[in-house]
JSON list of C-alpha atoms in Angstrom, two decimals:
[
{"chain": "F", "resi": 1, "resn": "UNK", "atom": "CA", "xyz": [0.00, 0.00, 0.00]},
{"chain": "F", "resi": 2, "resn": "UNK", "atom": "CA", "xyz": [1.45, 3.50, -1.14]},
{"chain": "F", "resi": 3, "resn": "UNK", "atom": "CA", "xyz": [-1.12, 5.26, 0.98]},
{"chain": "F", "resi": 4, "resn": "UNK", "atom": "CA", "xyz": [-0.26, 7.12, 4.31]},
{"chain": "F", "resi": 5, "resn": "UNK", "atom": "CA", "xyz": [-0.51, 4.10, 6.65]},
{"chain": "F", "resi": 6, "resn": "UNK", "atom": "CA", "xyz": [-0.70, 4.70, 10.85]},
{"chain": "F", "resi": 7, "resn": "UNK", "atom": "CA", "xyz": [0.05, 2.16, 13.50]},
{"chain": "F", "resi": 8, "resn": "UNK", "atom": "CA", "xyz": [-1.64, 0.89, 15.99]},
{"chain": "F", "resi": 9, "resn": "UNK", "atom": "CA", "xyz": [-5.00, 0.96, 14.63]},
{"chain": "F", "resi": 10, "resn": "UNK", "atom": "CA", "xyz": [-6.59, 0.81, 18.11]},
{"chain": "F", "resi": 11, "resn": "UNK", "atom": "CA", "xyz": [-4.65, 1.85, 21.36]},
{"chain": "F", "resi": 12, "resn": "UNK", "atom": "CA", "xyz": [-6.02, 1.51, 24.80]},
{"chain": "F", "resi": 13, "resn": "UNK", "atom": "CA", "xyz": [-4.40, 3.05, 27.50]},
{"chain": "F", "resi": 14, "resn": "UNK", "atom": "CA", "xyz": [-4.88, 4.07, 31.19]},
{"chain": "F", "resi": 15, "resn": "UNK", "atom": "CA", "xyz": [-5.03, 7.88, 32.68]},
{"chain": "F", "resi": 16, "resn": "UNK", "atom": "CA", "xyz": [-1.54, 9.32, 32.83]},
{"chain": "F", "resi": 17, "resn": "UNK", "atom": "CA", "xyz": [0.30, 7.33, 30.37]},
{"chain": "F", "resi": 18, "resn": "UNK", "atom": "CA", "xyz": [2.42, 8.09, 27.46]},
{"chain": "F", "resi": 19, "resn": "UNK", "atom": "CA", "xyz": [1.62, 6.65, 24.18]},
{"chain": "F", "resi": 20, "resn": "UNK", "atom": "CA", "xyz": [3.25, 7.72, 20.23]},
{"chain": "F", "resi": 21, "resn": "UNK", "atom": "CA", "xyz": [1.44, 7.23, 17.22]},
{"chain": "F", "resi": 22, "resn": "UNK", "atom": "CA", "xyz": [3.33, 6.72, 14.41]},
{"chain": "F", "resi": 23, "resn": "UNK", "atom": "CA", "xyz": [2.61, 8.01, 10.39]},
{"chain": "F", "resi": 24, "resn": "UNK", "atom": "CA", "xyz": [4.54, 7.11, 6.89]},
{"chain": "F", "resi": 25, "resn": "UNK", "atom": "CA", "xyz": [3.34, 9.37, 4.69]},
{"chain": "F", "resi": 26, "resn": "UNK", "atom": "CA", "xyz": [2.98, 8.36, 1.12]},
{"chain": "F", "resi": 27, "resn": "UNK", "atom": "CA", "xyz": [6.41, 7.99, -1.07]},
{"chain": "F", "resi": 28, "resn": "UNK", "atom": "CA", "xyz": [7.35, 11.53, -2.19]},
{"chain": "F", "resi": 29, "resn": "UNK", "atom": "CA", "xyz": [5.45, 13.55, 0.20]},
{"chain": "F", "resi": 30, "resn": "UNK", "atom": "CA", "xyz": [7.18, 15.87, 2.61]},
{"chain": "F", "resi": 31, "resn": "UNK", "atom": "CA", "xyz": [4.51, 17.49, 4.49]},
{"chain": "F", "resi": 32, "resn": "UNK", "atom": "CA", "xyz": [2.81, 15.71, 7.16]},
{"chain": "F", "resi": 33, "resn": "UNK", "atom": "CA", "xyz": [-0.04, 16.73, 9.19]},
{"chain": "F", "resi": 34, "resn": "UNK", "atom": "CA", "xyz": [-1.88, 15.37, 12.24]},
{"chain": "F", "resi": 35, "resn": "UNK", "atom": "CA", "xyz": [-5.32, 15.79, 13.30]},
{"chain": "F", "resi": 36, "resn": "UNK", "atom": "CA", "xyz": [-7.54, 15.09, 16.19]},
{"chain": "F", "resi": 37, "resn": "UNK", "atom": "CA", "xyz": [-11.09, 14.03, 15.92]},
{"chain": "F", "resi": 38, "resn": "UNK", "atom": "CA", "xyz": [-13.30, 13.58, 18.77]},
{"chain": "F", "resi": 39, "resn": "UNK", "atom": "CA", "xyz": [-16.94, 13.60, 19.27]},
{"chain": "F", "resi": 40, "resn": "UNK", "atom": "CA", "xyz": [-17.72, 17.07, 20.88]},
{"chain": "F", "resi": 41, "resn": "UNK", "atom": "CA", "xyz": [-14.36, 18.97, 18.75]},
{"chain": "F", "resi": 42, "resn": "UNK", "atom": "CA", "xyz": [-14.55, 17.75, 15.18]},
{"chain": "F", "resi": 43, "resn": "UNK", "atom": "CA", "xyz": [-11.71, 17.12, 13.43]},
{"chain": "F", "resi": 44, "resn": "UNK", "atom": "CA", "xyz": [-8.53, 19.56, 14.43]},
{"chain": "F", "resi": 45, "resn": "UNK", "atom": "CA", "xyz": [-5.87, 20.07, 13.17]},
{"chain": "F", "resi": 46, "resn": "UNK", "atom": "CA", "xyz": [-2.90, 19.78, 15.40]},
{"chain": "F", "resi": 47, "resn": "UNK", "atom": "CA", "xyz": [0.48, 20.29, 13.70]},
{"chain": "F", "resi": 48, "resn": "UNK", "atom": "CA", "xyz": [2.54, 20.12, 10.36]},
{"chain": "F", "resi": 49, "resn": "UNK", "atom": "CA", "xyz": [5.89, 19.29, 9.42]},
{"chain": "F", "resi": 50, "resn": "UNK", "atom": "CA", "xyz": [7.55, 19.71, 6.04]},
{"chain": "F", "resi": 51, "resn": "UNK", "atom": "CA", "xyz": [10.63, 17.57, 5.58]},
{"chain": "F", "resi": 52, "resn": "UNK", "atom": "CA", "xyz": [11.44, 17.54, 8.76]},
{"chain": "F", "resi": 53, "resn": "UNK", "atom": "CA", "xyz": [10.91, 21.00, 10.04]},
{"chain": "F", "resi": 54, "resn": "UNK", "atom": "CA", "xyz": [7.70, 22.41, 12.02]},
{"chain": "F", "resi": 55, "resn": "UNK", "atom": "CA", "xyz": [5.90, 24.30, 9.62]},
{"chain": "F", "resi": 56, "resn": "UNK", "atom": "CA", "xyz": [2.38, 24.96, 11.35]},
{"chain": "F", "resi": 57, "resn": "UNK", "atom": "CA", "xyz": [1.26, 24.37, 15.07]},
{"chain": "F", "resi": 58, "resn": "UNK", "atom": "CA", "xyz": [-2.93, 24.77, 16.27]},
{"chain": "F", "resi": 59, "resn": "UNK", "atom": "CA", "xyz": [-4.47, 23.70, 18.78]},
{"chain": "F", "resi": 60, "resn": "UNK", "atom": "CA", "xyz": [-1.97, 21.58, 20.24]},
{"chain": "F", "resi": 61, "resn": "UNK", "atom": "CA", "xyz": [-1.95, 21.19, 24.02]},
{"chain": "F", "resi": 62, "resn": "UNK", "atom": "CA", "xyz": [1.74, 21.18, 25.24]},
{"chain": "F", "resi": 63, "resn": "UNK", "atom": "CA", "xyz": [1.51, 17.83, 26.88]},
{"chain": "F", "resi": 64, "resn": "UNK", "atom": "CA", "xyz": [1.37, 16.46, 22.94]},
{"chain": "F", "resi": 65, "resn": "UNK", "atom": "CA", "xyz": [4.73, 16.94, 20.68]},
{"chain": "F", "resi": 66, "resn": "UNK", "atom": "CA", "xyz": [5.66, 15.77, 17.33]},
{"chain": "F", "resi": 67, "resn": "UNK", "atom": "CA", "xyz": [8.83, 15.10, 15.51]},
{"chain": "F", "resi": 68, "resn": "UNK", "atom": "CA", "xyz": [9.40, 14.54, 11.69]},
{"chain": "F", "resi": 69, "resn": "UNK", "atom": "CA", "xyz": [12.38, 12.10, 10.86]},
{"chain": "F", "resi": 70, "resn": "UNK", "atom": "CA", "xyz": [14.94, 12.17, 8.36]},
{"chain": "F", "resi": 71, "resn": "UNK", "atom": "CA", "xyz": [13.01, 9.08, 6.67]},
{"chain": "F", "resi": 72, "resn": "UNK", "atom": "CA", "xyz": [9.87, 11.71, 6.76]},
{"chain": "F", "resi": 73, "resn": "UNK", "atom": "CA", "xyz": [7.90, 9.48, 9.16]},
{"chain": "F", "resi": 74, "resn": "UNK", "atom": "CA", "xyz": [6.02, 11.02, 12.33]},
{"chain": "F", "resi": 75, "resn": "UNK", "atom": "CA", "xyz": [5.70, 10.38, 15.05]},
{"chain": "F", "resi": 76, "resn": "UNK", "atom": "CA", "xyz": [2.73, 12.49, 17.43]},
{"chain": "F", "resi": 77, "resn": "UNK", "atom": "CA", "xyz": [3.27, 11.62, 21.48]},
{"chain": "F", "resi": 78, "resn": "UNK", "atom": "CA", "xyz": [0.75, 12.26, 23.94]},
{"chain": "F", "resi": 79, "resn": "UNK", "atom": "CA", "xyz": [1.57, 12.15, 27.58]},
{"chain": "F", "resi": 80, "resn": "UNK", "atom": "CA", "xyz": [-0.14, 12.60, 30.53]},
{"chain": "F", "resi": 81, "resn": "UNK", "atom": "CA", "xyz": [-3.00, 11.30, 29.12]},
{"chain": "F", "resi": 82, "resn": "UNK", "atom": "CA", "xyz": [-6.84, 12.21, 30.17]},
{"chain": "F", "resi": 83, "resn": "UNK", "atom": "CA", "xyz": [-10.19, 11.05, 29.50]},
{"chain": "F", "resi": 84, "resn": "UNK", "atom": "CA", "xyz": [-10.80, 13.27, 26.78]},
{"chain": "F", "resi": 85, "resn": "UNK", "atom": "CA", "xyz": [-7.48, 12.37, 25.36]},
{"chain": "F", "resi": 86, "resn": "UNK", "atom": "CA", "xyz": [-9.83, 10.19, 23.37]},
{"chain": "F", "resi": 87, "resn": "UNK", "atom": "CA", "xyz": [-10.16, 10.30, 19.82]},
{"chain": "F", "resi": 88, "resn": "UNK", "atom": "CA", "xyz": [-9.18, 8.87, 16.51]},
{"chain": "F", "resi": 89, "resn": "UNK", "atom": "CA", "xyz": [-6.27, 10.89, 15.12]},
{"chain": "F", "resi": 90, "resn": "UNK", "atom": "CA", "xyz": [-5.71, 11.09, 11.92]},
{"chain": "F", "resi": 91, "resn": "UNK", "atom": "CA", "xyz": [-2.36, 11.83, 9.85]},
{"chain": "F", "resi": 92, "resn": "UNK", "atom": "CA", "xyz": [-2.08, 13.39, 6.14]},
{"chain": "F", "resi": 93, "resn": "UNK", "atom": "CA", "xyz": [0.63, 13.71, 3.65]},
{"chain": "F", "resi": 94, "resn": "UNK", "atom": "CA", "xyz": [1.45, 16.18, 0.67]},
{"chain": "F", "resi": 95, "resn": "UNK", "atom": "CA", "xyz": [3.78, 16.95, -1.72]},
{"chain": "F", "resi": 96, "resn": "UNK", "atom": "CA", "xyz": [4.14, 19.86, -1.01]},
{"chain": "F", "resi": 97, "resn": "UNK", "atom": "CA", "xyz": [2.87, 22.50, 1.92]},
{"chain": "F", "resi": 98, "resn": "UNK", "atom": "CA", "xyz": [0.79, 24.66, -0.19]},
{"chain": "F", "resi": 99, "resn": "UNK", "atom": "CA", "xyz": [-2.97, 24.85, -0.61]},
{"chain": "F", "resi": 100, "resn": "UNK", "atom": "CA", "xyz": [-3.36, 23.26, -4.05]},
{"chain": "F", "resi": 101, "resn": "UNK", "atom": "CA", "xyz": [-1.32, 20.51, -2.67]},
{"chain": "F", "resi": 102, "resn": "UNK", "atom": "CA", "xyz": [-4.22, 17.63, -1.76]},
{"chain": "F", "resi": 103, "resn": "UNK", "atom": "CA", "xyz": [-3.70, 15.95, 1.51]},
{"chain": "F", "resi": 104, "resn": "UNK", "atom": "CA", "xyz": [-4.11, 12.51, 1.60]},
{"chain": "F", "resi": 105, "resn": "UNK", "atom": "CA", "xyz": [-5.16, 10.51, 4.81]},
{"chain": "F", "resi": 106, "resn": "UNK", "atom": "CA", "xyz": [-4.43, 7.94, 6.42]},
{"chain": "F", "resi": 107, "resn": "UNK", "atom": "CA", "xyz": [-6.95, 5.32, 8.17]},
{"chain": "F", "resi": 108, "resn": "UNK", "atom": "CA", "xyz": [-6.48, 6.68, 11.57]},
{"chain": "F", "resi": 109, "resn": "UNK", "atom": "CA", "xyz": [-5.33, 5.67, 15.26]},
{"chain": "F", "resi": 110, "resn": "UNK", "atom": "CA", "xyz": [-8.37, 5.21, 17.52]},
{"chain": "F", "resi": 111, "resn": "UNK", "atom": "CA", "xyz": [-7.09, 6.12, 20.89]},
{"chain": "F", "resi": 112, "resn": "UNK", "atom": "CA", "xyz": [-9.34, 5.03, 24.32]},
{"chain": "F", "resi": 113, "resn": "UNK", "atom": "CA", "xyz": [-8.00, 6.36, 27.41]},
{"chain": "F", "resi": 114, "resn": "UNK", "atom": "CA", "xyz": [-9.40, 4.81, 30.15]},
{"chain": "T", "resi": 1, "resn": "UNK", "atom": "CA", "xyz": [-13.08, 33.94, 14.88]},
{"chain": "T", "resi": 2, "resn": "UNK", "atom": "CA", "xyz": [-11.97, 31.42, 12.39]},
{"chain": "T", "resi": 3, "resn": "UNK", "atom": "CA", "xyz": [-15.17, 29.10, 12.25]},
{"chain": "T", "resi": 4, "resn": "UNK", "atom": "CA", "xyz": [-16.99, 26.53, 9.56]},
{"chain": "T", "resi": 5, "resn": "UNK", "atom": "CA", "xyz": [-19.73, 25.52, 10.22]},
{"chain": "T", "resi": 6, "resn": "UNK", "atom": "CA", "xyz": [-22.32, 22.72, 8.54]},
{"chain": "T", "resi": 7, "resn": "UNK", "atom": "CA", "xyz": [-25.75, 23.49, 10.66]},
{"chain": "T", "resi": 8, "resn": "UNK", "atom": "CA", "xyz": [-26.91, 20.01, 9.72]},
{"chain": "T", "resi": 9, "resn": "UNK", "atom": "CA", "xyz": [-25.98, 16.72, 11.12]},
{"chain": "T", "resi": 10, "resn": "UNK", "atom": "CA", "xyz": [-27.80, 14.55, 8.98]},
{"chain": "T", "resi": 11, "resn": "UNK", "atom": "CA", "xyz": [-29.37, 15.21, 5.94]},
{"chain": "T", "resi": 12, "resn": "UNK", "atom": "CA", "xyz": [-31.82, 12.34, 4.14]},
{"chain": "T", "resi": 13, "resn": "UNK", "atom": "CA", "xyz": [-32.65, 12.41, 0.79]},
{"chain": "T", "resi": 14, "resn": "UNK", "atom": "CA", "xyz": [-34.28, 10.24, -2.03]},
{"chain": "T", "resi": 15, "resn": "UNK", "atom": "CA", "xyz": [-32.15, 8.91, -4.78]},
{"chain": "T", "resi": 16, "resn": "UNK", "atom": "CA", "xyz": [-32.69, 11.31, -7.96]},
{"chain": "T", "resi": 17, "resn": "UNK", "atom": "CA", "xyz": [-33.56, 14.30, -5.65]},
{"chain": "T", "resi": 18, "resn": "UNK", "atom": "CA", "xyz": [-31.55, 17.81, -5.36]},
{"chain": "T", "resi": 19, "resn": "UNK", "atom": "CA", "xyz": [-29.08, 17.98, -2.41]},
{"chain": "T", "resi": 20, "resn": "UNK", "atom": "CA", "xyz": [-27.66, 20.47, -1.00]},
{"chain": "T", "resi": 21, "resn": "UNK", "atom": "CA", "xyz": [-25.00, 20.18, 1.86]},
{"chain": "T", "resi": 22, "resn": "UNK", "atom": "CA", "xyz": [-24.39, 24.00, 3.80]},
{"chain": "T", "resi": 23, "resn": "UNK", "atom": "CA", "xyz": [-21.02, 25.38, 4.78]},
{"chain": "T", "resi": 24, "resn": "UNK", "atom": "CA", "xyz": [-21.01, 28.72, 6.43]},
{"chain": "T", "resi": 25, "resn": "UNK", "atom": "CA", "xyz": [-17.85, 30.30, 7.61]},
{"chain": "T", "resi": 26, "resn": "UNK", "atom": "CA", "xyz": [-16.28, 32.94, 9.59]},
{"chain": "T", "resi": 27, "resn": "UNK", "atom": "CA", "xyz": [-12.87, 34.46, 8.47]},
{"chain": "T", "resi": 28, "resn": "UNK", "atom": "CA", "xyz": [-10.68, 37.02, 8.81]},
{"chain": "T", "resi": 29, "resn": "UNK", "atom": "CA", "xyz": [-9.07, 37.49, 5.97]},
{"chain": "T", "resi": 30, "resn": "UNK", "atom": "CA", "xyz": [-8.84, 35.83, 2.24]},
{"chain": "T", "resi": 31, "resn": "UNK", "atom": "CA", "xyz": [-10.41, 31.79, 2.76]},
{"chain": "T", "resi": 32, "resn": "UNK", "atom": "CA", "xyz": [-9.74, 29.26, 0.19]},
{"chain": "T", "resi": 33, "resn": "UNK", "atom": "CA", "xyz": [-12.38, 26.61, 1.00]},
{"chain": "T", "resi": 34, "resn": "UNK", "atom": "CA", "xyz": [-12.20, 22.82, 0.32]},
{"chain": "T", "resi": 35, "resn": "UNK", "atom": "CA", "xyz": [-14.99, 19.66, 0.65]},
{"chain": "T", "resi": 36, "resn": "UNK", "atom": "CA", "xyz": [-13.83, 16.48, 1.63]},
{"chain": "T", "resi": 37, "resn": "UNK", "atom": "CA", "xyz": [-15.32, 13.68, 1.98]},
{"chain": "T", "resi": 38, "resn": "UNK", "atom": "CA", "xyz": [-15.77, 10.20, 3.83]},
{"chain": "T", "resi": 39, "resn": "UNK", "atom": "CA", "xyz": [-17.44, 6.94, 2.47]},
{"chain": "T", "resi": 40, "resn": "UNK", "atom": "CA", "xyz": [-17.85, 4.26, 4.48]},
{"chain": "T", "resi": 41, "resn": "UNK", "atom": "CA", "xyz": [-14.63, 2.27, 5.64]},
{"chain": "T", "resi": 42, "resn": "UNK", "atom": "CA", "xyz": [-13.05, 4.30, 3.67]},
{"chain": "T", "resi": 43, "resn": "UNK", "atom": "CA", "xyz": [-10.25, 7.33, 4.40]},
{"chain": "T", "resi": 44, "resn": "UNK", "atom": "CA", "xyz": [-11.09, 10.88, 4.62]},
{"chain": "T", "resi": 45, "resn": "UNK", "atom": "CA", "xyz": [-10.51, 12.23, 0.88]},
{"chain": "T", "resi": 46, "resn": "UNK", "atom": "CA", "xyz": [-10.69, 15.56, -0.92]},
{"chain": "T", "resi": 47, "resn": "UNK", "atom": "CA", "xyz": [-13.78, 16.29, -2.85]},
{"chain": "T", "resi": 48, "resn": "UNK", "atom": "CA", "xyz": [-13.29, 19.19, -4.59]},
{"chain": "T", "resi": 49, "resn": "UNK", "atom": "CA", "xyz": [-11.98, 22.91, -3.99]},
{"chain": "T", "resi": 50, "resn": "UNK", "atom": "CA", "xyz": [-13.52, 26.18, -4.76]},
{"chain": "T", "resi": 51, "resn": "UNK", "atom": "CA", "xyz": [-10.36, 27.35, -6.71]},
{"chain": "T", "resi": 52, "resn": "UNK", "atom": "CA", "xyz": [-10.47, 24.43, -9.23]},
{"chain": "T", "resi": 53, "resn": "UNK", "atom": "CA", "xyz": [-14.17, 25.40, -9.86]},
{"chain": "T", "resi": 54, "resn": "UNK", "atom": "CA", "xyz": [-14.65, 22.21, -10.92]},
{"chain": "T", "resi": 55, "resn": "UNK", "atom": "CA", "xyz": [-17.40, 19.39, -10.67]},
{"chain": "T", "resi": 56, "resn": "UNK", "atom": "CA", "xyz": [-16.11, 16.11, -9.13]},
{"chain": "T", "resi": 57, "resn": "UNK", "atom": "CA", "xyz": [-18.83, 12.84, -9.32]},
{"chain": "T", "resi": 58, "resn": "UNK", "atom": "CA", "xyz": [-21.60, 15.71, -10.09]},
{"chain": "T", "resi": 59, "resn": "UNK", "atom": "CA", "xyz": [-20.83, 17.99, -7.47]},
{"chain": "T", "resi": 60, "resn": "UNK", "atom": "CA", "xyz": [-20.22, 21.57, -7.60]},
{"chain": "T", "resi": 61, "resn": "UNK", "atom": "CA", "xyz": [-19.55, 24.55, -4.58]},
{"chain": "T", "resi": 62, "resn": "UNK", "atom": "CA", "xyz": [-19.49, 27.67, -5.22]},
{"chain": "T", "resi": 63, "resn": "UNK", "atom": "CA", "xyz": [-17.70, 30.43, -2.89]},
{"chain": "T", "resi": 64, "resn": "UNK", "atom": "CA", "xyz": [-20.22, 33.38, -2.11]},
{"chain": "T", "resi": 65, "resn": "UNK", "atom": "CA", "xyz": [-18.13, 35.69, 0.04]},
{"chain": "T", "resi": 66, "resn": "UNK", "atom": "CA", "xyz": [-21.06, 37.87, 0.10]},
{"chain": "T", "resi": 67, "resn": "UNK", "atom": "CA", "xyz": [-22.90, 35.62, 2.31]},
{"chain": "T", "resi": 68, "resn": "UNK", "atom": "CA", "xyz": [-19.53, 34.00, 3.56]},
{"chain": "T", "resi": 69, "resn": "UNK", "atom": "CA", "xyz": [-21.30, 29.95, 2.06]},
{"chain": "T", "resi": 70, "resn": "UNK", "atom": "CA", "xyz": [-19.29, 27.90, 0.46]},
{"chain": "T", "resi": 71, "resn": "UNK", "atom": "CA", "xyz": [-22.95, 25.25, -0.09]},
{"chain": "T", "resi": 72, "resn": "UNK", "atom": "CA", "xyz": [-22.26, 21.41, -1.77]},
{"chain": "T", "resi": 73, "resn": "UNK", "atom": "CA", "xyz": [-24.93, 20.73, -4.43]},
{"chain": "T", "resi": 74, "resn": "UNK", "atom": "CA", "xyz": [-25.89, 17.94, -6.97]},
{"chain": "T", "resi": 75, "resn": "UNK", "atom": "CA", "xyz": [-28.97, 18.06, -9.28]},
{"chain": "T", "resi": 76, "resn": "UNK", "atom": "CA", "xyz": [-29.39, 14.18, -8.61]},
{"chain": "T", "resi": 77, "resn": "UNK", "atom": "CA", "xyz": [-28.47, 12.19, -6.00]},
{"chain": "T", "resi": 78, "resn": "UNK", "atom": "CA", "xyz": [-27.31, 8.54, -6.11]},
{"chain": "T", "resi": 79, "resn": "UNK", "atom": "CA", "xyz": [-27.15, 5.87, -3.23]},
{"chain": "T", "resi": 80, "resn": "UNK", "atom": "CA", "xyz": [-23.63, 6.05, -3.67]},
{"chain": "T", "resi": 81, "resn": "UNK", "atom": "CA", "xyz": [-23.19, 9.61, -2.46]},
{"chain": "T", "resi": 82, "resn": "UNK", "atom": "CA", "xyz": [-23.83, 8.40, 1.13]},
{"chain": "T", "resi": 83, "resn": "UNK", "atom": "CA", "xyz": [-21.35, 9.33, 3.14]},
{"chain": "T", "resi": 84, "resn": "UNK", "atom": "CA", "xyz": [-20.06, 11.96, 5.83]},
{"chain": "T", "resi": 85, "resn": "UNK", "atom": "CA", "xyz": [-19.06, 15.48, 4.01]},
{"chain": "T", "resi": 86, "resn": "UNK", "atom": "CA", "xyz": [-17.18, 18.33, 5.62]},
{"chain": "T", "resi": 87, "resn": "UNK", "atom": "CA", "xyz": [-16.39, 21.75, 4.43]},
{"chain": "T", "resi": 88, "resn": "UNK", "atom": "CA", "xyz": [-12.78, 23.09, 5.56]},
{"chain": "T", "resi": 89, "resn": "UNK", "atom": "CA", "xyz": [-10.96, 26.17, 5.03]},
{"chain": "T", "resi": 90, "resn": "UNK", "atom": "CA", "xyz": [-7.56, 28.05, 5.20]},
{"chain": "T", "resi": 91, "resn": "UNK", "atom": "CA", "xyz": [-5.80, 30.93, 4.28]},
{"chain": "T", "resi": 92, "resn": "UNK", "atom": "CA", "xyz": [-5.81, 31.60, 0.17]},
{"chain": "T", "resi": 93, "resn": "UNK", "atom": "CA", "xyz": [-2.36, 31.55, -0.92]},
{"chain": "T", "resi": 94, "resn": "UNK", "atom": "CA", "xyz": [-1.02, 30.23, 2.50]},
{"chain": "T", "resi": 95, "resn": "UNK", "atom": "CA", "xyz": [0.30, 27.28, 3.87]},
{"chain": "T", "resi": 96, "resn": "UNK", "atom": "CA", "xyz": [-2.54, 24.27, 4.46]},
{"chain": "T", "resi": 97, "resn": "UNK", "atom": "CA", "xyz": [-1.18, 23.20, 7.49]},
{"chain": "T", "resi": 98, "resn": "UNK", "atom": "CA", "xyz": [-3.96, 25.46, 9.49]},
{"chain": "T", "resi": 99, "resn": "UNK", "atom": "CA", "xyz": [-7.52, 23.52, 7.76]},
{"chain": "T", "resi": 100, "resn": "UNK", "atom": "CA", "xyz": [-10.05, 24.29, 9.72]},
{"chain": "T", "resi": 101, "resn": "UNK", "atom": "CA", "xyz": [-12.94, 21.98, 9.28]},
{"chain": "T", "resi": 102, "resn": "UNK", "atom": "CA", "xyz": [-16.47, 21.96, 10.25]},
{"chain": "T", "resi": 103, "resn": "UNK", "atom": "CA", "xyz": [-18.45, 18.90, 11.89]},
{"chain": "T", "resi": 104, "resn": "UNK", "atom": "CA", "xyz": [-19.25, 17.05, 9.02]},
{"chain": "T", "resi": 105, "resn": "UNK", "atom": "CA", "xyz": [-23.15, 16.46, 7.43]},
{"chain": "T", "resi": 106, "resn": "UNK", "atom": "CA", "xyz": [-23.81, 12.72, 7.09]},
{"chain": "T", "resi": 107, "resn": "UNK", "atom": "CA", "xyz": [-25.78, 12.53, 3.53]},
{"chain": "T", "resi": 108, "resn": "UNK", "atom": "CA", "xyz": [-28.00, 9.26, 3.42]},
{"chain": "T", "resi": 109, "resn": "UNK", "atom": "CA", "xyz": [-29.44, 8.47, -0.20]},
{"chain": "T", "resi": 110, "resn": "UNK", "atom": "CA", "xyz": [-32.18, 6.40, -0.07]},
{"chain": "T", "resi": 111, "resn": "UNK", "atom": "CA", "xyz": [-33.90, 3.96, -2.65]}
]
């Protein structure tokens, strides 16, 4: 599969742990995104990287960081985790880090805090 | 504030019928507003974009900055439209990394 692919699919997890969802963006693309979707928020973005640099941060809470490797996978690590840590959170890849570059995304990590 | 919004959850139509999925939106300064959407077990997925002005599977948008919409619309829907659809925006020109997206209309198509 070329496509962005995430692992774990499904992570369960207790109240104050660490956990880091991982991303490979599809071959060629540079710019990587994650995303946050939850029931009450919608989807949000949290953060972009473009070959390896930061490019764009939103709502991101500071107990969540990112990193973009040399290989241009991702990796998005939550600690401290909450209840309403809970969501499915998404990753995207592009070409490039423009608008009329499409993002393409990938299947998701559903993460349960419990 | 930097808002989308799609006022309906759900919206149920009859296969052949006119459908029309709402995006409002609240920016600040010049918006360049996308559609993407979500069939079942499937990934999220671009639909179309108001820059291309372009249909995609019979589906057309069209920006009105006037009344800040940005409304989906097909003449005739078919069963295979069902799916979740949300509108998203950033800034025109800018980098994409900031999409903000609204909370998604489920369309159902029925027989």
């Amino acid at each position: 599969d070329s496509g962005v692919t995430q692992t774990p699919k499904h992570l369960i997890t207790a109240t104050g742990q660490r956990v880091t969802l991982r991303c490979s963006p599809r071959s060629g693309d540079l710019s990587v995104y994650w995303y946050q979707q939850s029931l009450d928020q919608g989807l949000q973005f949290l953060i972009q990287y473009y070959n390896g640099e930061e490019r764009a941060k939103g709502n991101i809470l500071e107990r969540f960081s990112a990193q973009q490797f040399p290989d241009l996978h991702s990796e998005l690590n939550l600690s401290s985790l909450e209840l309403g840590d809970s969501a499915l959170y998404f990753c995207a890849s592009s070409v490039g880090d423009r608008t009329y570059n499409e993002q393409f995304f990938g299947p998701g990590t559903r993460l349960t805090v419990l | 504030a930097q808002r989308v919004t799609q006022p309906e959850k759900l919206l149920s139509v009859f296969k052949g019928a006119p459908v029309e999925l709402k995006c409002n939106y609240s920016y600040s300064g010049s918006p360049e507003l996308f559609w993407y959407v979500q069939y079942s077990r499937q990934r999220l997925q671009l639909l179309l974009r108001h820059i291309s002005r372009e249909s995609i599977k019979g589906f057309t948008a069209d920006l009105n900055k006037g009344e800040t919409s940005f409304h989906l619309k097909k003449p005739f829907a078919q069963e295979e439209d069902s799916a979740m659809y949300y509108c998203a925006l950033t800034r025109y020109g800018g980098s994409q990394g900031n999409l903000i997206f609204g909370k998604g209309t489920k369309l159902s198509v029925k027989p």
